[in-house]
Coordinates of C-alpha atoms and ligand atoms in Angstrom, one line a residue:
X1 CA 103.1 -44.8 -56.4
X2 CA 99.9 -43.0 -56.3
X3 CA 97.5 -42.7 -53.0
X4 CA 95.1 -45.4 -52.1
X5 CA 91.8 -43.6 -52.1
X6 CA 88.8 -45.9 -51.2
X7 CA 84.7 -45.5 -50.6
X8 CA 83.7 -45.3 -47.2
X9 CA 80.2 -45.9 -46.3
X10 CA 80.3 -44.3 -43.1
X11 CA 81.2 -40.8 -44.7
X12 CA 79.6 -40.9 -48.5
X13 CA 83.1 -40.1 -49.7
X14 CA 86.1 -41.9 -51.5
X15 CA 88.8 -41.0 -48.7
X16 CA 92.7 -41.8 -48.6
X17 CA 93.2 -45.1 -47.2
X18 CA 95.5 -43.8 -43.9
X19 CA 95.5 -47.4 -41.6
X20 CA 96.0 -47.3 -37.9
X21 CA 99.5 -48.8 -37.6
X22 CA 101.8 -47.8 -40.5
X23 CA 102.2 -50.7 -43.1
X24 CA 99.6 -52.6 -41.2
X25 CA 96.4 -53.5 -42.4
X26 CA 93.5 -55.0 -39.9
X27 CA 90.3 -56.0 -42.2
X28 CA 87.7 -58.0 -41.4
X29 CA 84.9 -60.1 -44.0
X30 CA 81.4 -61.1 -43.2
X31 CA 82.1 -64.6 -44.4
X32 CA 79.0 -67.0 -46.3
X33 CA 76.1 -68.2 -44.2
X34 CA 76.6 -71.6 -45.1
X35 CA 73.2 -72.8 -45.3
X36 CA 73.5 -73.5 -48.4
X37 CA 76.0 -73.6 -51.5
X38 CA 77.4 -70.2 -52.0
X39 CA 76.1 -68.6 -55.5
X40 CA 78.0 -66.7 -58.1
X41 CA 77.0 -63.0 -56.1
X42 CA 78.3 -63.7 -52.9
X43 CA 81.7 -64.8 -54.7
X44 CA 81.3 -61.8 -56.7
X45 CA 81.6 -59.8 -53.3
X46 CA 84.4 -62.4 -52.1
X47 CA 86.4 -61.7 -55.1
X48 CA 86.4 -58.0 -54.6
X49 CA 87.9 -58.9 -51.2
X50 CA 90.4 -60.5 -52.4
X51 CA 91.5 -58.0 -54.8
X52 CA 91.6 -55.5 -52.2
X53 CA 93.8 -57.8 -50.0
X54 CA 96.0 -58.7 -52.9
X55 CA 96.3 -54.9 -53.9
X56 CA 97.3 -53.8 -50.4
X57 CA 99.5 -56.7 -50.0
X58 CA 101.2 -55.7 -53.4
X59 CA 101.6 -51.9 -51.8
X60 CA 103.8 -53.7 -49.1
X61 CA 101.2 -53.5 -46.2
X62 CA 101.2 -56.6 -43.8
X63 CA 97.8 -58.1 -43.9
X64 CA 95.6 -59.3 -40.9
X65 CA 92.4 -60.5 -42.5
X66 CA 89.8 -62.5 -40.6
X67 CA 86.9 -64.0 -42.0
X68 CA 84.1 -65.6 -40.7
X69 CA 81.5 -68.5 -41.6
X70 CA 78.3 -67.7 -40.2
X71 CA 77.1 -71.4 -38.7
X72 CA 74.2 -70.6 -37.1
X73 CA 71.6 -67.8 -38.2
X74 CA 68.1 -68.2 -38.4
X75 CA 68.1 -69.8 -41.8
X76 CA 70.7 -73.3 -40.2
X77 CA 68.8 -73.2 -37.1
X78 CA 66.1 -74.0 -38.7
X79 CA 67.2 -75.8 -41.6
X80 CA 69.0 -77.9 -39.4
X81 CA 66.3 -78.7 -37.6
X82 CA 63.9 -80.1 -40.4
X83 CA 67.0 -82.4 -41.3
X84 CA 67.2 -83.9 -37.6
X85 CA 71.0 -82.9 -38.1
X86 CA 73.6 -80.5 -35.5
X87 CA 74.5 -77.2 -36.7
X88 CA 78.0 -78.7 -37.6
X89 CA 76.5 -82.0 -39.1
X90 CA 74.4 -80.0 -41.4
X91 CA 76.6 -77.1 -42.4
X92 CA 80.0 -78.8 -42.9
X93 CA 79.1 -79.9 -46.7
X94 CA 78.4 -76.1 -47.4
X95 CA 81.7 -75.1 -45.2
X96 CA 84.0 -77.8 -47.5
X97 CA 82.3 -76.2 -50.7
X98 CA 82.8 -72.9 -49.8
X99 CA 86.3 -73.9 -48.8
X100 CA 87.3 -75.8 -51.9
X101 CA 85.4 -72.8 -54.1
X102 CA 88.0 -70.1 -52.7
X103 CA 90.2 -72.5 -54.0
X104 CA 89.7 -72.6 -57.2
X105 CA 88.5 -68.9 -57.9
X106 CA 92.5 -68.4 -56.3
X107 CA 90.7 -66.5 -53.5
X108 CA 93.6 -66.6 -51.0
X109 CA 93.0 -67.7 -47.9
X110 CA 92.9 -64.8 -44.9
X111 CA 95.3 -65.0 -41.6
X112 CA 91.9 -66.1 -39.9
X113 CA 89.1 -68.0 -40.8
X114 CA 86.7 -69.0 -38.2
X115 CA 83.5 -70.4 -37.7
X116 CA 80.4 -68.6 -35.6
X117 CA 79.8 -71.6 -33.2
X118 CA 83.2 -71.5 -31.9
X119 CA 83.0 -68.3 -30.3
X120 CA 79.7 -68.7 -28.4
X121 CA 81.5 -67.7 -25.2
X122 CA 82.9 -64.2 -26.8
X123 CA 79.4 -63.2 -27.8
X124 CA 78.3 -64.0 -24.4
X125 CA 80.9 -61.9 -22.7
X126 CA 80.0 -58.6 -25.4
X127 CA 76.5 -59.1 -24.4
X128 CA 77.0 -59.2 -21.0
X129 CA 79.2 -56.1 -21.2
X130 CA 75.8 -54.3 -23.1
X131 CA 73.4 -55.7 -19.9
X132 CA 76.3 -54.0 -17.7
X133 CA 75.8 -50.6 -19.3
X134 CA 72.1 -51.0 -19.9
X135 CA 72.1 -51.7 -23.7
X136 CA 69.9 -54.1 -23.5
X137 CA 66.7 -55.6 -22.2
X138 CA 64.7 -59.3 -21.7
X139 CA 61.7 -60.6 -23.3
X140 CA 60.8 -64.0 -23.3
X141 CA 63.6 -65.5 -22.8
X142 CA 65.4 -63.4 -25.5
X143 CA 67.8 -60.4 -25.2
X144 CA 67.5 -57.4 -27.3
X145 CA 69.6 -54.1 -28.0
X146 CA 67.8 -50.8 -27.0
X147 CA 68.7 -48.8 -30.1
X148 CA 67.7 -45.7 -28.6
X149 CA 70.3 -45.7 -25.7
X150 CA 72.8 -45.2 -29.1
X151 CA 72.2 -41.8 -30.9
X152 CA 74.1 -42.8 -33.6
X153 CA 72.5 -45.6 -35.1
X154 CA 71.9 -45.2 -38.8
X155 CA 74.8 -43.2 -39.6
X156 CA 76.3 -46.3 -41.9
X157 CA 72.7 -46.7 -43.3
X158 CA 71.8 -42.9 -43.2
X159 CA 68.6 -44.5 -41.7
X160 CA 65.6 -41.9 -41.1
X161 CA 64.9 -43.0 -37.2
X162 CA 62.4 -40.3 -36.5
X163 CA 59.6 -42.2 -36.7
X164 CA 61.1 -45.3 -34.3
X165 CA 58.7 -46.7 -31.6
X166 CA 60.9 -47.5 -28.7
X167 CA 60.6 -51.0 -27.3
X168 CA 59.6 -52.7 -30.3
X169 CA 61.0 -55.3 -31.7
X170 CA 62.3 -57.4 -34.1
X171 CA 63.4 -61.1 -34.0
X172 CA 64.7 -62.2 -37.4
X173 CA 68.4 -61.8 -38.4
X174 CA 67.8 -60.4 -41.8
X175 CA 64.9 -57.1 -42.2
X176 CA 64.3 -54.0 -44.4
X177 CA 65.0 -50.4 -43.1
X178 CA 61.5 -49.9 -42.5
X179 CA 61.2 -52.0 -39.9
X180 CA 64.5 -50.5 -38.1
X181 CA 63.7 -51.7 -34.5
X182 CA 65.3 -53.5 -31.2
X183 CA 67.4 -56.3 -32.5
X184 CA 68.1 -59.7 -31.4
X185 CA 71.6 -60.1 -29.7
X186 CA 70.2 -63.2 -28.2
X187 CA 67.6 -65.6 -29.0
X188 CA 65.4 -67.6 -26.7
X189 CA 65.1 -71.7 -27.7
X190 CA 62.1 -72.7 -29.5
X191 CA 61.2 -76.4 -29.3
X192 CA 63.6 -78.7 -31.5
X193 CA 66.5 -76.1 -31.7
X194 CA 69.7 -76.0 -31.6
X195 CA 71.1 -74.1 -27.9
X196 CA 74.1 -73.1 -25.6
X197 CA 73.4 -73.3 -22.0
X198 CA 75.2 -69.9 -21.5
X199 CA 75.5 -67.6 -18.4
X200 CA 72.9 -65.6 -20.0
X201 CA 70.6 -68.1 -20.1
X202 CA 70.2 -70.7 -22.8
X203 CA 69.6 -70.2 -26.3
X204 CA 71.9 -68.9 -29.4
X205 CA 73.3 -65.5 -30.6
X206 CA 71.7 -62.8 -33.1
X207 CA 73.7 -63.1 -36.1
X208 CA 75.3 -59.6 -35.7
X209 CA 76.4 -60.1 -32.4
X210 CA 78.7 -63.0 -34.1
X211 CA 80.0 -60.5 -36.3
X212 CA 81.3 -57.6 -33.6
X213 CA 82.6 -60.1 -31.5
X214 CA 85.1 -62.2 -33.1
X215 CA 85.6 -59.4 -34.7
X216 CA 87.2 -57.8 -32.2
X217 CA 88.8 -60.8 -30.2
X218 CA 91.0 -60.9 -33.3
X219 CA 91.7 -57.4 -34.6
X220 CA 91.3 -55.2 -31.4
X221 CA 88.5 -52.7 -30.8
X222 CA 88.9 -50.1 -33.7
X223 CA 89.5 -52.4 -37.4
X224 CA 91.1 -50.5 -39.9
X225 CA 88.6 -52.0 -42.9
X226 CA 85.4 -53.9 -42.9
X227 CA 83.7 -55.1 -45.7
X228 CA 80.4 -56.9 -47.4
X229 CA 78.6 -56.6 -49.8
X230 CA 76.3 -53.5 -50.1
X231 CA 72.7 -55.5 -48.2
X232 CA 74.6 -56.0 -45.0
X233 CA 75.2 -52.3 -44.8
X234 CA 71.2 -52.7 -43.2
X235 CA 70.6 -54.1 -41.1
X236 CA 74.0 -56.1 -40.1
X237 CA 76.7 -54.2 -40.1
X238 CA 74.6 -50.7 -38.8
X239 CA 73.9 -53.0 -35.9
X240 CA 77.6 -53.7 -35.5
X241 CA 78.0 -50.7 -35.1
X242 CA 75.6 -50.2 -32.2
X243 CA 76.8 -53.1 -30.3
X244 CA 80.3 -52.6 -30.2
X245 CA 80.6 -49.2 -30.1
X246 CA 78.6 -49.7 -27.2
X247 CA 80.4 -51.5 -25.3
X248 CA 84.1 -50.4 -25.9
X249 CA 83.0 -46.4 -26.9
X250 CA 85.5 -46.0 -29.5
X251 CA 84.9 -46.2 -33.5
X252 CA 84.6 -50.0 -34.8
X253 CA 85.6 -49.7 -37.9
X254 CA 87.2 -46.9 -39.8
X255 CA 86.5 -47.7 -43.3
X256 CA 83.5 -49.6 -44.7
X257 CA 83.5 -50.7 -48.1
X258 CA 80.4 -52.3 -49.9
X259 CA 80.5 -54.2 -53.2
X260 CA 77.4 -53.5 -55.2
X261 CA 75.3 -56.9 -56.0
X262 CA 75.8 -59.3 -59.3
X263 CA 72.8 -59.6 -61.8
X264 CA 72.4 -62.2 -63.8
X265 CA 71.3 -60.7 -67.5
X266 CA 70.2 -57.4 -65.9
X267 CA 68.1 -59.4 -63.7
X268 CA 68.1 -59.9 -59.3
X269 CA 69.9 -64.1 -58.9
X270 CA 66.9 -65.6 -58.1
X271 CA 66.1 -69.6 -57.7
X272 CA 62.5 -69.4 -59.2
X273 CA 63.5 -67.2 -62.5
X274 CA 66.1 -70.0 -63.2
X275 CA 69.2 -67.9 -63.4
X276 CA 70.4 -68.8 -60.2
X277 CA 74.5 -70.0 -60.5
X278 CA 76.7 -71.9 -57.9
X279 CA 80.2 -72.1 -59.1
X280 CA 79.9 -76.1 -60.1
X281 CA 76.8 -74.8 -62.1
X282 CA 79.2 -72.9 -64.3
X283 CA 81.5 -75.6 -64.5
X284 CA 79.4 -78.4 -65.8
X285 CA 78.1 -76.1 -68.6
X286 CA 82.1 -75.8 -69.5
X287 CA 83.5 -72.6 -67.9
X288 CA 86.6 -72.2 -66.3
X289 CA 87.2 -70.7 -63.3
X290 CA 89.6 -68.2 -64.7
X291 CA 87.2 -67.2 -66.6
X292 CA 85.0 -66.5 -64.0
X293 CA 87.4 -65.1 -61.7
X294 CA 87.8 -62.7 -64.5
X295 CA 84.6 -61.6 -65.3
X296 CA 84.0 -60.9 -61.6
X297 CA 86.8 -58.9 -60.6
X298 CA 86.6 -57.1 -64.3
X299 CA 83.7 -55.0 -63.1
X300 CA 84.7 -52.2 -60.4
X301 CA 83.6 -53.4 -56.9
X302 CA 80.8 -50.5 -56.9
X303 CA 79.3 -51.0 -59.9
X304 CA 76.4 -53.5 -60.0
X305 CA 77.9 -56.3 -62.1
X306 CA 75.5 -57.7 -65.1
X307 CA 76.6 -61.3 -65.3
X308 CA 75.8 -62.6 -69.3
X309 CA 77.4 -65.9 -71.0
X310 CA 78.4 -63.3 -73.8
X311 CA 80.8 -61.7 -71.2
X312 CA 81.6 -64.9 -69.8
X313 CA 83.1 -65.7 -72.8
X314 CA 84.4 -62.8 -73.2
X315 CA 86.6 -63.5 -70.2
X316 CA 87.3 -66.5 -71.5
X317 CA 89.6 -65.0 -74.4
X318 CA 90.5 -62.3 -72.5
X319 CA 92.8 -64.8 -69.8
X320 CA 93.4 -67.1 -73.0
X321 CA 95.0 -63.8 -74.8
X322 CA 97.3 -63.0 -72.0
X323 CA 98.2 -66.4 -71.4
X324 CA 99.2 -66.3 -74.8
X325 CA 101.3 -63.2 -73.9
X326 CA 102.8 -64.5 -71.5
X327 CA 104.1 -67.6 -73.3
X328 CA 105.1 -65.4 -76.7
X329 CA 107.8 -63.5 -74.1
X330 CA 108.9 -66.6 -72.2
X331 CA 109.1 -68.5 -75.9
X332 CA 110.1 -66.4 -78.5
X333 CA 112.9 -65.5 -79.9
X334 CA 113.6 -61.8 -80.0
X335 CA 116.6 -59.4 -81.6
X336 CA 118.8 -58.2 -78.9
X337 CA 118.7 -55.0 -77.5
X338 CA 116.0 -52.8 -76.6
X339 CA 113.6 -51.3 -78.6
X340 CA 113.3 -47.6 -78.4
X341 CA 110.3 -45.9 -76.3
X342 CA 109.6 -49.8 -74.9
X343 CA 110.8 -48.9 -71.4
X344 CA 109.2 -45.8 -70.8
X345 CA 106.1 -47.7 -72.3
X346 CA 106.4 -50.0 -69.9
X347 CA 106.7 -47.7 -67.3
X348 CA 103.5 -45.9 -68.1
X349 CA 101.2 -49.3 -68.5
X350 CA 103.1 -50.0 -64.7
X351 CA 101.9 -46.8 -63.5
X352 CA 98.2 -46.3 -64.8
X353 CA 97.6 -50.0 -63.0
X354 CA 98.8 -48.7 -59.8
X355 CA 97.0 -45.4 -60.6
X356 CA 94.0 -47.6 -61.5
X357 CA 93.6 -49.5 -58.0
X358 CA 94.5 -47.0 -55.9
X359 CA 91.7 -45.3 -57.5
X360 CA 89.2 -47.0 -55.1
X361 CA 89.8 -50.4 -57.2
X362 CA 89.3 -49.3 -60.3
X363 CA 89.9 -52.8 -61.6
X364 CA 88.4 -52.0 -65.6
X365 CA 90.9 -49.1 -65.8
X366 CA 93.6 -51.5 -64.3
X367 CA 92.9 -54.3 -66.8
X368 CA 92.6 -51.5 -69.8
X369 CA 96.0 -50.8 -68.9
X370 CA 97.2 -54.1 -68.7
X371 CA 95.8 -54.6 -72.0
X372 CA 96.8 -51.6 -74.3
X373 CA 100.3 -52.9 -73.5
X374 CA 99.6 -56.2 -74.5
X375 CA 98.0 -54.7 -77.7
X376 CA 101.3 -52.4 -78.2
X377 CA 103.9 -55.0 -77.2
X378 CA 102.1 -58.0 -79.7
X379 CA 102.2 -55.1 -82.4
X380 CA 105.7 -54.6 -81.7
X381 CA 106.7 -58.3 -81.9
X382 CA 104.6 -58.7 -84.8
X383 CA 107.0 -56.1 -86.7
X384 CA 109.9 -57.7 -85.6
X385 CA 110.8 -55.2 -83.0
X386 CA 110.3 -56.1 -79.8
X387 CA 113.5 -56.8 -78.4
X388 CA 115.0 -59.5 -76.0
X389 CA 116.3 -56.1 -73.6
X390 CA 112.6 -55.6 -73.1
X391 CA 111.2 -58.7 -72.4
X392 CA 112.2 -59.2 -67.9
X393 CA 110.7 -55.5 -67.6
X394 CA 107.5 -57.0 -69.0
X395 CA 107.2 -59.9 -67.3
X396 CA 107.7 -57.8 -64.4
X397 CA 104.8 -55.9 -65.3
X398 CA 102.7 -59.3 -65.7
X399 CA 103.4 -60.9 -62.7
X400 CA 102.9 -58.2 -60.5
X401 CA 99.4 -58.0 -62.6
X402 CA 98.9 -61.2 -61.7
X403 CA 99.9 -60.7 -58.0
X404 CA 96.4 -58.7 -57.9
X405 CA 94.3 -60.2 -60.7
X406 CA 95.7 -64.2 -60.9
X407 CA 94.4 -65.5 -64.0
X408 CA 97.6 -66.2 -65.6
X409 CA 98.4 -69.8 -64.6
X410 CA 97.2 -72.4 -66.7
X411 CA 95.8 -74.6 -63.6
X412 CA 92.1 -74.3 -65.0
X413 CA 91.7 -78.2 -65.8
X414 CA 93.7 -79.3 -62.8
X415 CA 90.8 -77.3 -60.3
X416 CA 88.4 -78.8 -62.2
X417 CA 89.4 -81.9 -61.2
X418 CA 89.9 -81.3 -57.9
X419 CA 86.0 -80.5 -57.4
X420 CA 85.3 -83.6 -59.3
X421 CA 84.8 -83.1 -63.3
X422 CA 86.0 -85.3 -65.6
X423 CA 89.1 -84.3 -67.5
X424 CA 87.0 -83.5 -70.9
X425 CA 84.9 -82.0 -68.8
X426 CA 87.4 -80.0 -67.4
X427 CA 89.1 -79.1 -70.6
X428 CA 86.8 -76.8 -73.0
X429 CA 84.9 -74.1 -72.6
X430 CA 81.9 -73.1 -74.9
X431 CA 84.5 -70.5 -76.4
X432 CA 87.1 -73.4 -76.7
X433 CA 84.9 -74.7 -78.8
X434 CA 83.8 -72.2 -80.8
X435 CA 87.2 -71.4 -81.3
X436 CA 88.0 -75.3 -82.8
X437 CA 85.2 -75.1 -84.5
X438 CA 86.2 -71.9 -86.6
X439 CA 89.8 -73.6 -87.0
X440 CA 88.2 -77.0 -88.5
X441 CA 86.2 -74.5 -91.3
X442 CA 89.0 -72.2 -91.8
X443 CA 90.9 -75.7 -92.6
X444 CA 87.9 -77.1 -94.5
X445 CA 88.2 -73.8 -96.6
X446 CA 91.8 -74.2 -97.5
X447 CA 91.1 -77.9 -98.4
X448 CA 93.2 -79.0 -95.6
X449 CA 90.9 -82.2 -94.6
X450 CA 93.5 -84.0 -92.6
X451 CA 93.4 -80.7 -90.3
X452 CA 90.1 -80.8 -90.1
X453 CA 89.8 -84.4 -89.2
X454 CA 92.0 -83.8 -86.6
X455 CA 90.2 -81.2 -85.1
X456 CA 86.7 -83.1 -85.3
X457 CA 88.3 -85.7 -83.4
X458 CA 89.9 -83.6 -80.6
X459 CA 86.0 -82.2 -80.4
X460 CA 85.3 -85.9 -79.8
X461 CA 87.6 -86.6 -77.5
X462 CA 86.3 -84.2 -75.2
X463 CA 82.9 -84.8 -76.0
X464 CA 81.4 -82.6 -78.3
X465 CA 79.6 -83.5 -81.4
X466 CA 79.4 -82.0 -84.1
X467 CA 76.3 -81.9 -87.0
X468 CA 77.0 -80.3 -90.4
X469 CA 74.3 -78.4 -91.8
X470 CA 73.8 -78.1 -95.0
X471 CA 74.4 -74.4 -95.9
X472 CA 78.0 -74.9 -94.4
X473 CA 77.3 -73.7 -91.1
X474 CA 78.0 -75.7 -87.6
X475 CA 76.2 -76.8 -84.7
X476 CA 77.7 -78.6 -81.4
X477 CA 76.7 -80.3 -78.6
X478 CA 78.2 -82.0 -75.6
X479 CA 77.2 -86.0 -75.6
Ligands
LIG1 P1 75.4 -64.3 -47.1 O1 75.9 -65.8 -47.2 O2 74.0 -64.2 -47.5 O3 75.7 -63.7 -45.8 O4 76.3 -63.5 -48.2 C1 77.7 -63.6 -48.3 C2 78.2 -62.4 -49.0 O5 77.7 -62.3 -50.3 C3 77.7 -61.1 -48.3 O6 78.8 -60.1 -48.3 C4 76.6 -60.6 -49.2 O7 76.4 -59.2 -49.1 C5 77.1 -61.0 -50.6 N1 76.1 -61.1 -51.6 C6 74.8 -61.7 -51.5 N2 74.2 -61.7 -52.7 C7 75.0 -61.0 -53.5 C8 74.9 -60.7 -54.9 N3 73.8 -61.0 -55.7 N4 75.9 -60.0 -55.5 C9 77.0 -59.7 -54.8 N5 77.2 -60.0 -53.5 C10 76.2 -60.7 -52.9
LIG2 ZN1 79.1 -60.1 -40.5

């Protein structure tokens, strides 16, 4: 097996992957800020994470992964307080979703998922142990971290900090690198907010204090691998950093890995262009989450991925055509024996996906392998000569694919109605269609008008009309 080599953001350099403990891996995920429904970027980045876990999983290492769910920032605070609601009252629909959405992208679970508000007293206790060794400093009411008493901060960010005024401050969670300044680690009520009556005084934590602490509680002072995607890098995770290498003078984290953001059709996700996607948005237009899970791992995690319907449906018959694989070997019928130069072909396809994600996740190369076997082995059976002696070794191959990638189970329509569509909803996608569609003319073309029948009324019974035009051609819509 090849060597796991993976980006670090700290040093600028694809490293190999050496953890702390031999076989075990201690990782830890900045979780969604569940303010709202989580949109088709941040699963993008939660996708990637899984990958990563699955991968190291599959290389035999023992995972301990925590995530967290960030339930009180500034954005719930005060969100939360125009509804009249509690943090939990108002953020437990968006925890379910997020929850239920894992689910059906198969986003396994980590060892630890935990929410913010639950570890109000750990924050306290890190920030006290920053007052004790003069990290920080009072201003109305609030508690900030002098980032001047650190020398190192910016070396995740590679922040220029020459021109830093000490003493000022900022008070939002989330800012730019230009205004790099004393953070946050605790913030002062304001009328109509939510607060802890805390030792420290009352009022709530900065939302990177959150982060460092339970990140520690659960996976010890120095994490093996911490991850996000590439905007926490600055100012969150840089400020991380500062606190808890602060307070426990060791290294937080040793390897930082950043998934580059998802466009929508080469465009920034954004609410008032209209191209803004939760999962269920996908769903209802008749996408599957396969599909989707698919499309978003297909993309290497450092590469900015360009979502587009086109590749969407690309996906779509990318999972259908190995699904197919995978039923042709567990179906057919094949001579016995084994076909000469299979094995060893095989082998290779085995090694080039290993190559391929221990090759900082090179998840593209790893399908492209995946796939010139399936291109080589449906060839092969075409001909007649794939043998029976071959099939196990392949399956082999597939499911240990799948172990990282899990596409191949046919569950789609079953997710789909766990979030709530209806079962034609949760049947065909757009490329479904299209692919009945060319079925029923192919059939009309042969003359074969029962077949065609039978395929307009499947359409039906899912929904989708159809209107022939004139000239021969097909248009569909869903009733
Ligand atoms: P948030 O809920 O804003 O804290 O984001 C949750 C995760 O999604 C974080 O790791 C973000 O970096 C990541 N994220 C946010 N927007 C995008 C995007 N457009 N593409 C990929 N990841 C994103
Ligand atoms: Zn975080």
């Amino acid at each position: 097996m090849a060597e796991i080599q993976l980006h670090n953001t700290l040093s600028g350099k694809v490293e190999p992957f050496v953890p702390q403990k031999p076989g075990e891996v201690r990782m830890y995920t900045c979780g969604p800020t569940v303010y709202d429904y989580a949109h088709i970027g941040n699963y993008r980045t939660f996708v990637f994470q899984d990958i990563l876990r699955r991968f190291l999983k599959l290389r035999g290492y023992k995972l301990l992964h925590v995530m967290n769910l960030t339930d009180v920032d500034d954005r719930i605070i005060a969100n939360s307080a125009a509804a009249g609601k509690s943090i939990r009252d108002y953020t437990e629909k968006f925890v379910q979703a997020f929850f239920d959405d894992c689910k059906t992208l198969s986003i396994e679970p980590p060892e630890h998922w935990i929410r913010a508000t639950d570890h109000i007293a750990d924050m306290v206790q890190l920030i006290k142990r920053l007052q004790e060794k003069s990290f920080t400093y009072p201003g109305e009411g609030s508690i900030y971290y002098r980032i001047t008493k650190f020398p190192a901060y910016g070396k995740l960010s590679k922040i220029d900090l020459s021109g830093i005024q000490a003493g000022a401050r900022v008070d939002n969670d989330r800012y730019e690198k230009e205004s790099a300044r004393d953070f946050a680690l605790w913030k002062a009520p304001k009328p109509g907010e939510h607060f802890w009556e805390t030792a420290i005084g009352p009022g709530r934590p900065g939302w990177h204090i959150e982060c460092s602490a339970m990140a520690m509680k659960y996976l010890g002072e120095t994490l093996d691998i911490h991850t996000g995607g590439i905007d926490l890098a600055f100012p969150h995770h840089e400020n991380e950093i500062a606190q808890s290498e602060a307070a426990t003078g060791k290294p937080f984290a040793r390897y930082w890995l950043h998934a580059e953001h998802l466009l929508v059709e080469g465009e920034k996700m954004s609410k008032s262009l209209g191209n803004f996607f939760t999962l269920r948005d996908l769903f209802a237009k008749g996408y599957k989450p396969s599909a989707l899970r698919f499309a978003l791992a297909s993309v290497p995690y450092r590469k900015q991925l360009n979502f587009t319907f086109d590749g969407l449906t690309q996906a779509t018959n990318s999972v259908e055509r190995l699904r197919n694989f995978a039923d042709r070997l567990k179906t057919g019928k094949f001579p016995a024996g084994k076909q000469e130069g299979m094995a060893a072909r095989i082998a290779k396809a085995a090694e080039e996906f290993d190559a391929s994600l221990s090759d900082d996740l090179n998840t593209a190369r790893a399908l492209a392998a995946m796939f010139d076997l399936v291109r080589d082995a449906n060839t092969a059976i075409d001909k007649g000569e794939f043998r029976q002696g071959d099939v196990v070794a392949t399956q082999q191959f597939l499911a240990g694919f799948d172990r990282v990638f899990a596409v191949l189970e046919d569950n789609d329509a079953a997710k789909l109605q766990a979030l709530g569509f209806s079962a034609s909803e949760a049947s065909l996608s757009d490329a479904d269609i299209e692919r009945l569609i060319a079925e029923r003319n192919a059939a009309k073309k042969k003359r074969d008008f029962p077949a065609a029948d039978v395929i307009r009324k499947e359409l039906a019974d899912h929904g989708i009309i159809l209107e022939d035009a004139k000239d021969g051609s097909v248009r569909w819509k869903r009733k």
